[in-house]
Amino acid sequence: MTPGGRGVAWGWAEHVVGLRYEEIPSEVVERAKAILLHHLAIALSMGATELARVALDLIRPDRDGVTVIGQNLRAEPRDAVLANAVIIRSPRMEDNLAPSFCHPGATLIPVALAVGESRGASGRDLLVALVVGYDLLGRAAGRIASTDVVGRPSHYVFGVIGTAAVAARLMRLEIDQAAGALAHASNLAVMAPEGFQDLQFGLISRNAMLAADLGRIRAPFPDDAFEGQYGFYATQLRGVRPSETELLGDLGVRFDIMRSMLKSHPCTGLNIIALELVRRALREHRLDGAAIRRIRVTRSLVVKKHPNANRKGPFDVRLGGPSHGYAAGKYIATTSLPFNIANLLLGREITPATFENPDASPACAEMDKVEITFQDYADTRWTEVEIETQDGRRLKFEGGIENIPVPDMEAFLARYAVPAIGTEKTERLRAAVEGLDAASDLSTLSAAIA
C-alpha cells in the first residue's frame, strides 16, 4: 500500500501523471531517443514480415487515423497499434529489459506513436511517456522472470502495465483515471505462451489502450488490483511479487529505461550475454570453429524453461499449426543459442538472412560442439562460457549485463537502415527523433516513418 493507504496502482499513477520533462536527466532523454530510433529503423528496414502482413490484413484504413509504420495508409489508433507492434516485434530485434526479460519497445513505442499522434502530443510528451512506461514495467516486473513462475514469457504478463502507463500519460489522465487504467491493465495480460508469437505483442498494445480508456471513463476498479488477495500477483504469479520498495521506491530517481538492452541482430534477449562472451573469446584468442573442440555454456535455471533458447533443431516445426504459412522454424532458430553460436564459429555474422532456412544451414553441424548446462544463479543474467580447444586449452569467460556492448547507432543504421530505405530517409528519421525535444507535435516523426 502507498503511504496514503491506497494501493500500488495509485502510487504508480502519481508518477505517470506527475513526472515532468525537466526532472528527467539528459542521459535518460538521450537513451529514450536511441531506443526509439533503434526500433523505428528496424521496423522500416525490415519491411512487413509474414506475420506483420497478417496484422495489416486486420486493420481498416482511415484517412483521419494515425500512421502505420512503413505503409501507405493510416488507421484508427487501436488498429494502428496492433499492426505497428507486430511490425516492430517480428524482426526479433526489439529491446530487452533485464532481469525480467520483458520487451518494452515492441509495445510501448506503438502506443506512444498512435496516442501521441492522435492527441496532438509534443515530442517532449512522447519522450516522457516512454520513460514513464519503462519505469512502471520495470517496477511491476522487478526481478521476476515469469516463465520460472507461471510458464509464460514476462512481457506477456507485465507488458500491458507499462504500455497502459504510456497511453494514460499521453491521454493526459488525472491521477484517479491513471490508477484505474493501471488496475484494468492488471486484468488484460495475454495468456497463451506459445503458438501466436508476434501477434501477442499486438494484443498487448491494444489491451493497454483499452485499459487506458477504462481508466478515462472511470470504470470501477479495486484499489488493491495488484497486491490484493485476488489481485494481479496472487492470481497471475502465484503470489510471487517484488517488495513494496521495489514496486514504489525511487520513482523519478531510478529510471528503468537505462537498463534496457538493445539487440544488434535478431535473437532472443536471453542469449545476448552468452553470445557476447563467445564473441569475446573468439576475438581475444583468435579462434575459429576449426580450433574449438567444445563450448559449454552454463546459464540460469530460469532459461531452462525456454526450450527454444537451448534447442539444437530440427527447426522446421510448427508452434500452434501452420496458420497463414507463418515460418515457425525461422522463429525457433532465431531464439536458439546453439544455432547462433554455431554461426559465430563459422565466422558468419548473424543477420536476418541467417534464419531463412535454418535446417539447411552449415551451422547445424557445428551445433554438436555446443553444450548447455544450468545453475541456480541468483542473477538470472549471469552466464559462464568454457571453451576447450583442439590443442587442449581450456578458456573460461563469465559475466552478466556488463558484457552488453554500448550500441553504436552509426554502425547500426549503416548496416540495417541505409541499405533498405536509403541514406535520405534514414537521415530524415534520425533528425526527427533527435529533434523531438523541440517538436511541438509529432508530424515530422510521423512523416519519417510513413
PDB file of N, CA and C in Angstrom, residues 21 24-40 95 105 108-109 112 123-134 255-260 262 409 433-434 436-437 445:
ATOM      1  N   TYR A  21       9.180  16.685 -17.768  1.00  0.00           N
ATOM      2  CA  TYR A  21      10.342  16.550 -18.650  1.00  0.00           C
ATOM      3  C   TYR A  21      11.595  17.119 -17.993  1.00  0.00           C
ATOM      4  N   ILE A  24      13.812  14.864 -15.791  1.00  0.00           N
ATOM      5  CA  ILE A  24      14.473  13.694 -16.371  1.00  0.00           C
ATOM      6  C   ILE A  24      15.896  14.061 -16.769  1.00  0.00           C
ATOM      7  N   PRO A  25      16.914  13.366 -16.269  1.00  0.00           N
ATOM      8  CA  PRO A  25      18.296  13.669 -16.646  1.00  0.00           C
ATOM      9  C   PRO A  25      18.509  13.567 -18.157  1.00  0.00           C
ATOM     10  N   SER A  26      19.430  14.348 -18.667  1.00  0.00           N
ATOM     11  CA  SER A  26      19.662  14.395 -20.115  1.00  0.00           C
ATOM     12  C   SER A  26      20.067  13.032 -20.674  1.00  0.00           C
ATOM     13  N   GLU A  27      20.830  12.264 -19.895  1.00  0.00           N
ATOM     14  CA  GLU A  27      21.253  10.959 -20.406  1.00  0.00           C
ATOM     15  C   GLU A  27      20.073   9.998 -20.542  1.00  0.00           C
ATOM     16  N   VAL A  28      19.050  10.190 -19.715  1.00  0.00           N
ATOM     17  CA  VAL A  28      17.846   9.361 -19.819  1.00  0.00           C
ATOM     18  C   VAL A  28      17.049   9.745 -21.070  1.00  0.00           C
ATOM     19  N   VAL A  29      16.958  11.038 -21.336  1.00  0.00           N
ATOM     20  CA  VAL A  29      16.286  11.506 -22.552  1.00  0.00           C
ATOM     21  C   VAL A  29      16.995  10.961 -23.793  1.00  0.00           C
ATOM     22  N   GLU A  30      18.318  11.030 -23.797  1.00  0.00           N
ATOM     23  CA  GLU A  30      19.070  10.539 -24.954  1.00  0.00           C
ATOM     24  C   GLU A  30      18.907   9.032 -25.117  1.00  0.00           C
ATOM     25  N   ARG A  31      18.813   8.324 -24.007  1.00  0.00           N
ATOM     26  CA  ARG A  31      18.585   6.877 -24.082  1.00  0.00           C
ATOM     27  C   ARG A  31      17.216   6.579 -24.677  1.00  0.00           C
ATOM     28  N   ALA A  32      16.221   7.349 -24.299  1.00  0.00           N
ATOM     29  CA  ALA A  32      14.885   7.161 -24.862  1.00  0.00           C
ATOM     30  C   ALA A  32      14.895   7.396 -26.363  1.00  0.00           C
ATOM     31  N   LYS A  33      15.614   8.409 -26.811  1.00  0.00           N
ATOM     32  CA  LYS A  33      15.716   8.678 -28.247  1.00  0.00           C
ATOM     33  C   LYS A  33      16.404   7.529 -28.973  1.00  0.00           C
ATOM     34  N   ALA A  34      17.497   7.021 -28.378  1.00  0.00           N
ATOM     35  CA  ALA A  34      18.232   5.926 -29.018  1.00  0.00           C
ATOM     36  C   ALA A  34      17.363   4.684 -29.152  1.00  0.00           C
ATOM     37  N   ILE A  35      16.595   4.379 -28.122  1.00  0.00           N
ATOM     38  CA  ILE A  35      15.715   3.212 -28.162  1.00  0.00           C
ATOM     39  C   ILE A  35      14.629   3.400 -29.209  1.00  0.00           C
ATOM     40  N   LEU A  36      14.064   4.592 -29.285  1.00  0.00           N
ATOM     41  CA  LEU A  36      13.037   4.882 -30.287  1.00  0.00           C
ATOM     42  C   LEU A  36      13.614   4.769 -31.692  1.00  0.00           C
ATOM     43  N   LEU A  37      14.773   5.357 -31.924  1.00  0.00           N
ATOM     44  CA  LEU A  37      15.400   5.306 -33.253  1.00  0.00           C
ATOM     45  C   LEU A  37      15.728   3.876 -33.648  1.00  0.00           C
ATOM     46  N   HIS A  38      16.236   3.099 -32.717  1.00  0.00           N
ATOM     47  CA  HIS A  38      16.570   1.696 -32.971  1.00  0.00           C
ATOM     48  C   HIS A  38      15.345   0.941 -33.477  1.00  0.00           C
ATOM     49  N   HIS A  39      14.238   1.042 -32.767  1.00  0.00           N
ATOM     50  CA  HIS A  39      13.057   0.263 -33.123  1.00  0.00           C
ATOM     51  C   HIS A  39      12.437   0.729 -34.440  1.00  0.00           C
ATOM     52  N   LEU A  40      12.388   2.026 -34.647  1.00  0.00           N
ATOM     53  CA  LEU A  40      11.784   2.531 -35.878  1.00  0.00           C
ATOM     54  C   LEU A  40      12.651   2.218 -37.092  1.00  0.00           C
ATOM     55  N   ASP A  95      14.102  -4.403 -27.912  1.00  0.00           N
ATOM     56  CA  ASP A  95      14.977  -4.370 -26.743  1.00  0.00           C
ATOM     57  C   ASP A  95      14.536  -5.372 -25.692  1.00  0.00           C
ATOM     58  N   GLY A 105      10.044  -2.033 -25.910  1.00  0.00           N
ATOM     59  CA  GLY A 105       9.879  -1.226 -27.114  1.00  0.00           C
ATOM     60  C   GLY A 105       8.818  -1.729 -28.064  1.00  0.00           C
ATOM     61  N   LEU A 108       5.401  -0.478 -26.072  1.00  0.00           N
ATOM     62  CA  LEU A 108       5.341   0.902 -25.603  1.00  0.00           C
ATOM     63  C   LEU A 108       5.424   1.893 -26.759  1.00  0.00           C
ATOM     64  N   ILE A 109       6.304   1.622 -27.719  1.00  0.00           N
ATOM     65  CA  ILE A 109       6.500   2.568 -28.826  1.00  0.00           C
ATOM     66  C   ILE A 109       5.271   2.654 -29.730  1.00  0.00           C
ATOM     67  N   ALA A 112       2.746   4.762 -27.901  1.00  0.00           N
ATOM     68  CA  ALA A 112       3.197   6.151 -27.807  1.00  0.00           C
ATOM     69  C   ALA A 112       2.985   6.883 -29.126  1.00  0.00           C
ATOM     70  N   GLY A 123       6.888  16.441 -28.902  1.00  0.00           N
ATOM     71  CA  GLY A 123       7.988  15.483 -28.820  1.00  0.00           C
ATOM     72  C   GLY A 123       8.378  15.185 -27.391  1.00  0.00           C
ATOM     73  N   ARG A 124       8.369  16.212 -26.546  1.00  0.00           N
ATOM     74  CA  ARG A 124       8.696  16.006 -25.130  1.00  0.00           C
ATOM     75  C   ARG A 124       7.645  15.121 -24.454  1.00  0.00           C
ATOM     76  N   ASP A 125       6.380  15.332 -24.807  1.00  0.00           N
ATOM     77  CA  ASP A 125       5.324  14.477 -24.261  1.00  0.00           C
ATOM     78  C   ASP A 125       5.609  13.008 -24.566  1.00  0.00           C
ATOM     79  N   LEU A 126       6.004  12.740 -25.796  1.00  0.00           N
ATOM     80  CA  LEU A 126       6.289  11.369 -26.207  1.00  0.00           C
ATOM     81  C   LEU A 126       7.441  10.785 -25.406  1.00  0.00           C
ATOM     82  N   LEU A 127       8.501  11.552 -25.239  1.00  0.00           N
ATOM     83  CA  LEU A 127       9.678  11.057 -24.520  1.00  0.00           C
ATOM     84  C   LEU A 127       9.354  10.780 -23.056  1.00  0.00           C
ATOM     85  N   VAL A 128       8.603  11.677 -22.419  1.00  0.00           N
ATOM     86  CA  VAL A 128       8.235  11.463 -21.016  1.00  0.00           C
ATOM     87  C   VAL A 128       7.367  10.217 -20.888  1.00  0.00           C
ATOM     88  N   ALA A 129       6.429  10.035 -21.821  1.00  0.00           N
ATOM     89  CA  ALA A 129       5.557   8.864 -21.769  1.00  0.00           C
ATOM     90  C   ALA A 129       6.364   7.575 -21.867  1.00  0.00           C
ATOM     91  N   LEU A 130       7.378   7.545 -22.734  1.00  0.00           N
ATOM     92  CA  LEU A 130       8.198   6.346 -22.847  1.00  0.00           C
ATOM     93  C   LEU A 130       8.976   6.093 -21.554  1.00  0.00           C
ATOM     94  N   VAL A 131       9.539   7.149 -20.981  1.00  0.00           N
ATOM     95  CA  VAL A 131      10.286   6.989 -19.723  1.00  0.00           C
ATOM     96  C   VAL A 131       9.372   6.444 -18.637  1.00  0.00           C
ATOM     97  N   VAL A 132       8.171   6.990 -18.525  1.00  0.00           N
ATOM     98  CA  VAL A 132       7.200   6.528 -17.529  1.00  0.00           C
ATOM     99  C   VAL A 132       6.833   5.064 -17.775  1.00  0.00           C
ATOM    100  N   GLY A 133       6.619   4.700 -19.031  1.00  0.00           N
ATOM    101  CA  GLY A 133       6.252   3.320 -19.347  1.00  0.00           C
ATOM    102  C   GLY A 133       7.325   2.327 -18.957  1.00  0.00           C
ATOM    103  N   TYR A 134       8.595   2.659 -19.245  1.00  0.00           N
ATOM    104  CA  TYR A 134       9.694   1.772 -18.843  1.00  0.00           C
ATOM    105  C   TYR A 134       9.777   1.680 -17.324  1.00  0.00           C
ATOM    106  N   PHE A 255      15.704   5.362 -13.243  1.00  0.00           N
ATOM    107  CA  PHE A 255      14.948   5.277 -14.487  1.00  0.00           C
ATOM    108  C   PHE A 255      15.247   3.947 -15.175  1.00  0.00           C
ATOM    109  N   ASP A 256      14.229   3.113 -15.264  1.00  0.00           N
ATOM    110  CA  ASP A 256      14.434   1.748 -15.747  1.00  0.00           C
ATOM    111  C   ASP A 256      14.796   1.676 -17.215  1.00  0.00           C
ATOM    112  N   ILE A 257      14.523   2.708 -17.969  1.00  0.00           N
ATOM    113  CA  ILE A 257      14.884   2.701 -19.380  1.00  0.00           C
ATOM    114  C   ILE A 257      16.397   2.575 -19.554  1.00  0.00           C
ATOM    115  N   MET A 258      17.156   2.945 -18.551  1.00  0.00           N
ATOM    116  CA  MET A 258      18.615   2.845 -18.628  1.00  0.00           C
ATOM    117  C   MET A 258      19.090   1.399 -18.532  1.00  0.00           C
ATOM    118  N   ARG A 259      18.201   0.473 -18.129  1.00  0.00           N
ATOM    119  CA  ARG A 259      18.588  -0.935 -18.017  1.00  0.00           C
ATOM    120  C   ARG A 259      18.209  -1.737 -19.258  1.00  0.00           C
ATOM    121  N   SER A 260      17.665  -1.072 -20.253  1.00  0.00           N
ATOM    122  CA  SER A 260      17.226  -1.784 -21.451  1.00  0.00           C
ATOM    123  C   SER A 260      18.417  -2.133 -22.336  1.00  0.00           C
ATOM    124  N   LEU A 262      19.683  -3.238 -26.082  1.00  0.00           N
ATOM    125  CA  LEU A 262      19.309  -3.238 -27.494  1.00  0.00           C
ATOM    126  C   LEU A 262      20.028  -4.365 -28.226  1.00  0.00           C
ATOM    127  N   MET A 409      25.132   3.448 -32.745  1.00  0.00           N
ATOM    128  CA  MET A 409      23.988   3.763 -33.577  1.00  0.00           C
ATOM    129  C   MET A 409      24.388   4.050 -35.011  1.00  0.00           C
ATOM    130  N   VAL A 433      13.827  12.057 -34.782  1.00  0.00           N
ATOM    131  CA  VAL A 433      13.949  11.545 -33.418  1.00  0.00           C
ATOM    132  C   VAL A 433      14.826  12.464 -32.572  1.00  0.00           C
ATOM    133  N   GLU A 434      15.949  12.873 -33.125  1.00  0.00           N
ATOM    134  CA  GLU A 434      16.861  13.727 -32.358  1.00  0.00           C
ATOM    135  C   GLU A 434      16.251  15.090 -32.067  1.00  0.00           C
ATOM    136  N   LEU A 436      13.103  15.697 -31.249  1.00  0.00           N
ATOM    137  CA  LEU A 436      11.844  15.610 -30.506  1.00  0.00           C
ATOM    138  C   LEU A 436      11.740  16.635 -29.377  1.00  0.00           C
ATOM    139  N   ASP A 437      12.859  16.983 -28.768  1.00  0.00           N
ATOM    140  CA  ASP A 437      12.824  17.947 -27.659  1.00  0.00           C
ATOM    141  C   ASP A 437      12.154  19.251 -28.071  1.00  0.00           C
ATOM    142  N   LEU A 445       7.950  13.350 -37.216  1.00  0.00           N
ATOM    143  CA  LEU A 445       8.258  11.944 -36.944  1.00  0.00           C
ATOM    144  C   LEU A 445       7.305  11.028 -37.709  1.00  0.00           C
TER     145      LEU A 445
END
